[in-house]
Tab-separated table of C-alpha atoms in Angstrom:
chain	number	residue	atom	x	y	z
A	1	MET	CA	62.087	106.057	108.225
A	2	LYS	CA	58.712	107.813	108.051
A	3	LYS	CA	56.882	104.850	109.534
A	4	TYR	CA	58.817	105.365	112.769
A	5	ILE	CA	57.580	108.922	113.389
A	6	VAL	CA	54.461	108.067	115.409
A	7	VAL	CA	56.132	105.113	117.118
A	8	PHE	CA	59.111	107.044	118.431
A	9	PHE	CA	57.120	110.104	119.386
A	10	ALA	CA	54.910	107.875	121.532
A	11	LEU	CA	57.896	106.037	122.964
A	12	LEU	CA	59.651	109.199	124.040
A	13	MET	CA	56.576	110.962	125.376
A	14	ALA	CA	54.886	108.063	127.184
A	15	PRO	CA	54.924	107.882	130.991
A	16	LEU	CA	57.836	105.999	132.517
A	17	THR	CA	55.635	103.204	133.838
A	18	SER	CA	54.828	99.657	132.867
A	19	THR	CA	51.765	97.752	133.995
A	20	ALA	CA	52.463	94.369	132.410
A	21	ALA	CA	55.152	91.993	133.605
A	22	ASP	CA	54.973	89.529	130.713
A	23	PHE	CA	56.710	89.810	127.369
A	24	LYS	CA	55.556	87.841	124.359
A	25	GLU	CA	57.245	86.697	121.187
A	26	GLY	CA	55.420	88.242	118.263
A	27	VAL	CA	54.403	91.241	120.341
A	28	GLU	CA	57.311	93.079	121.989
A	29	TYR	CA	59.952	91.062	120.143
A	30	ASN	CA	60.575	88.534	117.396
A	31	VAL	CA	63.114	85.723	117.213
A	32	VAL	CA	65.379	86.370	114.228
A	33	GLN	CA	68.210	83.876	114.857
A	34	ASP	CA	68.222	80.379	116.342
A	35	THR	CA	71.103	80.826	118.760
A	36	ALA	CA	71.559	83.577	121.321
A	37	ASP	CA	74.871	85.187	122.186
A	38	SER	CA	76.009	84.069	125.638
A	39	LYS	CA	77.067	87.650	126.437
A	40	PRO	CA	74.664	90.480	127.367
A	41	THR	CA	74.774	92.246	123.997
A	42	VAL	CA	72.513	94.797	122.364
A	43	THR	CA	73.118	95.824	118.768
A	44	GLU	CA	71.717	99.086	117.459
A	45	PHE	CA	71.582	99.500	113.688
A	46	PHE	CA	71.500	103.226	113.013
A	47	SER	CA	72.294	106.064	110.632
A	48	TYR	CA	73.405	109.613	111.400
A	49	VAL	CA	70.909	110.845	108.798
A	50	CYS	CA	68.011	109.153	110.604
A	51	PRO	CA	66.203	111.659	112.879
A	52	HIS	CA	64.621	108.846	114.877
A	53	CYS	CA	68.064	107.401	115.623
A	54	TYR	CA	69.073	110.843	116.909
A	55	SER	CA	66.015	110.987	119.179
A	56	PHE	CA	66.693	107.435	120.339
A	57	GLN	CA	70.215	108.080	121.656
A	58	PRO	CA	69.186	109.200	125.183
A	59	LEU	CA	67.318	105.905	125.627
A	60	MET	CA	70.352	103.886	124.547
A	61	ASN	CA	72.575	105.891	126.898
A	62	LYS	CA	70.212	105.273	129.803
A	63	LEU	CA	70.000	101.586	128.918
A	64	GLU	CA	73.785	101.398	129.324
A	65	GLN	CA	73.608	103.201	132.643
A	66	ARG	CA	70.939	100.821	133.922
A	67	ASN	CA	72.956	97.771	132.805
A	68	PRO	CA	76.690	98.339	133.400
A	69	GLU	CA	77.502	94.820	132.206
A	70	LEU	CA	75.850	95.469	128.841
A	71	GLU	CA	77.903	95.301	125.657
A	72	LEU	CA	76.329	97.835	123.305
A	73	ASN	CA	77.294	97.571	119.651
A	74	LYS	CA	76.390	100.364	117.259
A	75	VAL	CA	76.272	99.327	113.605
A	76	PRO	CA	76.030	102.168	111.072
A	77	VAL	CA	74.112	101.168	107.957
A	78	ALA	CA	75.198	102.269	104.501
A	79	PHE	CA	71.801	102.198	102.766
A	80	LEU	CA	70.553	105.567	104.073
A	81	GLY	CA	71.827	108.940	102.896
A	82	ARG	CA	72.602	107.866	99.319
A	83	GLU	CA	76.299	108.458	98.601
A	84	LEU	CA	76.730	109.899	102.097
A	85	GLY	CA	75.741	106.596	103.724
A	86	PRO	CA	79.075	104.804	103.218
A	87	ILE	CA	80.980	107.974	104.187
A	88	LEU	CA	79.178	108.234	107.519
A	89	GLN	CA	79.596	104.508	108.052
A	90	ARG	CA	83.343	104.957	107.572
A	91	ALA	CA	83.319	107.953	109.924
A	92	HIS	CA	81.784	105.911	112.719
A	93	GLY	CA	84.230	103.070	112.216
A	94	ALA	CA	87.155	105.492	112.301
A	95	ALA	CA	85.848	106.980	115.553
A	96	VAL	CA	85.651	103.490	117.073
A	97	LEU	CA	89.213	102.656	116.039
A	98	LEU	CA	90.439	105.964	117.443
A	99	LYS	CA	88.434	105.337	120.648
A	100	VAL	CA	86.548	108.613	120.319
A	101	ASP	CA	83.157	107.231	119.268
A	102	LYS	CA	81.529	108.104	122.621
A	103	GLU	CA	82.557	111.732	122.121
A	104	LEU	CA	82.015	112.055	118.373
A	105	THR	CA	78.726	110.186	117.946
A	106	PRO	CA	76.669	112.952	119.636
A	107	VAL	CA	78.715	115.616	117.813
A	108	ILE	CA	78.019	114.145	114.366
A	109	PHE	CA	74.353	113.592	115.202
A	110	ASP	CA	74.038	117.192	116.416
A	111	ARG	CA	75.690	118.669	113.333
A	112	ILE	CA	73.451	116.726	110.962
A	113	GLN	CA	70.144	116.666	112.831
A	114	ARG	CA	70.103	119.930	114.786
A	115	GLN	CA	72.533	122.239	112.984
A	116	LYS	CA	71.615	120.850	109.537
A	117	LYS	CA	75.288	120.825	108.534
A	118	MET	CA	75.444	117.779	106.315
A	119	PRO	CA	78.999	116.657	105.463
A	120	LYS	CA	79.598	116.215	101.762
A	121	ASN	CA	82.733	114.090	101.755
A	122	ILE	CA	85.573	112.612	103.801
A	123	ALA	CA	87.250	116.032	103.980
A	124	ASP	CA	84.226	117.389	105.844
A	125	ILE	CA	84.317	114.395	108.178
A	126	LYS	CA	88.010	114.937	108.798
A	127	ALA	CA	87.330	118.544	109.775
A	128	VAL	CA	84.814	117.367	112.386
A	129	PHE	CA	87.372	114.964	113.858
A	130	LEU	CA	90.107	117.598	113.980
A	131	ASP	CA	87.746	120.181	115.486
A	132	ASN	CA	87.097	117.727	118.294
A	133	GLY	CA	90.646	116.968	119.278
A	134	VAL	CA	91.703	114.144	116.956
A	135	VAL	CA	95.270	114.488	115.692
A	136	GLU	CA	95.452	114.735	111.899
A	137	LYS	CA	98.010	111.965	111.459
A	138	ASP	CA	95.878	109.646	113.596
A	139	PHE	CA	92.814	110.297	111.440
A	140	ASP	CA	94.818	109.846	108.224
A	141	GLY	CA	96.239	106.610	109.602
A	142	VAL	CA	92.866	104.914	110.059
A	143	ILE	CA	90.429	106.369	107.532
A	144	ASN	CA	91.523	104.103	104.667
A	145	SER	CA	93.203	101.412	106.744
A	146	PHE	CA	92.887	97.651	106.383
A	147	ALA	CA	91.387	97.526	109.874
A	148	LEU	CA	88.660	100.016	109.002
A	149	ASN	CA	87.866	98.315	105.703
A	150	GLY	CA	87.465	95.053	107.605
A	151	MET	CA	85.191	96.736	110.149
A	152	ILE	CA	82.978	98.140	107.393
A	153	ALA	CA	82.737	94.688	105.826
A	154	GLN	CA	81.509	93.404	109.209
A	155	TYR	CA	78.957	96.224	109.457
A	156	ASP	CA	77.560	95.274	106.056
A	157	LYS	CA	77.599	91.569	106.916
A	158	LYS	CA	75.619	92.161	110.121
A	159	THR	CA	73.136	94.391	108.301
A	160	GLU	CA	72.554	91.621	105.769
A	161	ARG	CA	72.516	88.867	108.391
A	162	PHE	CA	69.671	90.502	110.318
A	163	ASP	CA	67.924	91.691	107.156
A	164	VAL	CA	67.897	95.293	108.381
A	165	HIS	CA	65.953	97.686	106.142
A	166	GLY	CA	65.033	100.451	108.587
A	167	THR	CA	66.591	102.328	111.476
A	168	PRO	CA	66.846	102.205	114.361
A	169	THR	CA	66.694	98.423	114.631
A	170	ILE	CA	67.527	96.865	118.000
A	171	ILE	CA	68.776	93.278	118.301
A	172	VAL	CA	69.294	91.679	121.728
A	173	LYS	CA	71.833	88.860	122.150
A	174	ASP	CA	71.988	88.355	118.369
A	175	LYS	CA	68.626	86.551	118.570
A	176	TYR	CA	65.761	88.883	119.472
A	177	GLU	CA	64.596	91.907	117.488
A	178	LEU	CA	62.485	94.472	119.305
A	179	ASP	CA	59.176	95.524	117.789
A	180	MET	CA	59.224	99.197	118.735
A	181	GLY	CA	55.624	99.684	117.635
A	182	GLN	CA	54.405	97.287	120.336
A	183	ILE	CA	56.535	98.435	123.280
A	184	GLY	CA	54.814	101.755	123.869
A	185	SER	CA	56.855	103.496	126.574
A	186	GLU	CA	60.414	104.268	127.579
A	187	GLU	CA	60.288	102.154	130.736
A	188	ARG	CA	58.729	99.285	128.804
A	189	PHE	CA	61.627	99.498	126.361
A	190	TYR	CA	64.178	99.047	129.168
A	191	GLN	CA	62.195	96.221	130.734
A	192	THR	CA	61.822	94.388	127.430
A	193	VAL	CA	65.546	94.571	126.713
A	194	GLU	CA	66.411	93.483	130.245
A	195	TYR	CA	63.998	90.563	130.017
A	196	LEU	CA	65.531	89.413	126.728
A	197	LEU	CA	69.026	89.728	128.184
A	198	SER	CA	67.989	87.166	130.790
A	199	LEU	CA	66.988	84.585	128.153
A	200	ASP	CA	69.142	81.968	126.441
């Protein structure tokens, strides 16, 4: 994660302007799969323990606002946070199944990154859910469910498929991976994603 410090600081602090209209493979993005998804999808591989992922959330939220048709998929990785990684991965999946991920994602990020309250186990995660309006029986019904186990298997499969080793990693239409070190500004980030969404 350390290698992202300078990149994301520059991305967040740069002026919201872009002077170039062209986007080049090998510069702003790389092709990582042969076939593109026909739908306008963006996949964000992230971890709640990654401070750069936390800083990146406002950009992802604005990207959604700029592109209402966009299908944004958040994939929590298990390889960060040691034994906490799979627990937080399960927490995100449970929030998705309970349809509270939009509300709980910023809450979990805030607790870990700003408040420095790192959960230690599933019981701590459960407390966060209950504190934010989730009914206990609903949480208990999904946290070890077949559906959630299947979702986690898909998270791991996607992480392996795109050979993800760092976060955040952004994949557009299951074909193009952004090179955040080459993009340089917030507006350029939006424009690069929107350009890739227009490709086959």
